[in-house]
Amino acid sequence: MADTAEPLPVSTEPQARHVVYCGVCTLPPEYCEFGGTVKKCEEWLEKHHPDMHERFYSQDAIAASLSTLSVDAQKRAAKDAAKKAAKATAAEERAAEKKAASKILIKRVERNKRKYVTAVSGLEAFGLDLKKVSKDFGKKFATGSSVTKVAGGTGEEIVVQGDLSDEIWEMLVEGEGYGVPEDNVDCVEDKKKKSAG
């Protein structure tokens, strides 16, 4: 059989494209300017995709996009950009204030005569994933740990079997990866109310 080089047939089907999405606002980088986190998006893009950052945020790219606008439109664009930046910084300040004002409560709750559980609530304000933290508590203290809904319907808390309030306090304040300020963690003892009867 003779080897003949036949050209491969050209596919008429559309080919898949690889689209990069922003790690901050989850939009494609071309549309990050329409989200509320332009500065963070720009920093993320510069760190993870420097070639795309150069294409969208270099001085030449900005000048080229502004040159097509009229003078009034350029003024409006600058005003809108300043307004969005001010809004983003105000949102960051509010989030920081909320984080500084929020408290993590560690409650020791009596179940039976000498049996206790430790309930930890308020971790969401510090950006901690409750399921992950619950799993870490279970591994570290070799005990049962679960995420449960609070009775008042105001959120979720982690319930750890045993009286581990001091150990949990140390892990949250001094532990690896949590870094919660000491002033924002309170330990409370909660006795179970005896039923009348």
mmCIF file of N, CA and C in Angstrom, residues 14 32 35 56 60 131 146:
data_model
loop_
_atom_site.group_PDB
_atom_site.id
_atom_site.type_symbol
_atom_site.label_atom_id
_atom_site.label_comp_id
_atom_site.label_asym_id
_atom_site.label_seq_id
_atom_site.Cartn_x
_atom_site.Cartn_y
_atom_site.Cartn_z
ATOM 1 N N PRO A 14 -18.717 23.946 15.028
ATOM 2 C CA PRO A 14 -18.035 24.985 15.814
ATOM 3 C C PRO A 14 -17.106 24.352 16.850
ATOM 4 N N CYS A 32 -15.809 43.056 33.550
ATOM 5 C CA CYS A 32 -15.572 43.367 34.960
ATOM 6 C C CYS A 32 -15.911 44.818 35.291
ATOM 7 N N GLY A 35 -19.296 45.370 36.880
ATOM 8 C CA GLY A 35 -19.532 44.890 38.240
ATOM 9 C C GLY A 35 -19.150 45.977 39.231
ATOM 10 N N PHE A 56 -6.344 44.802 28.521
ATOM 11 C CA PHE A 56 -7.523 45.569 28.932
ATOM 12 C C PHE A 56 -7.200 46.820 29.746
ATOM 13 N N ASP A 60 -2.319 52.302 26.833
ATOM 14 C CA ASP A 60 -2.709 52.363 25.423
ATOM 15 C C ASP A 60 -4.150 51.912 25.236
ATOM 16 N N LYS A 131 -19.031 24.378 57.390
ATOM 17 C CA LYS A 131 -18.817 22.940 57.226
ATOM 18 C C LYS A 131 -17.340 22.582 57.349
ATOM 19 N N SER A 146 -21.052 19.076 64.164
ATOM 20 C CA SER A 146 -21.991 19.244 63.057
ATOM 21 C C SER A 146 -22.474 20.681 62.973
#
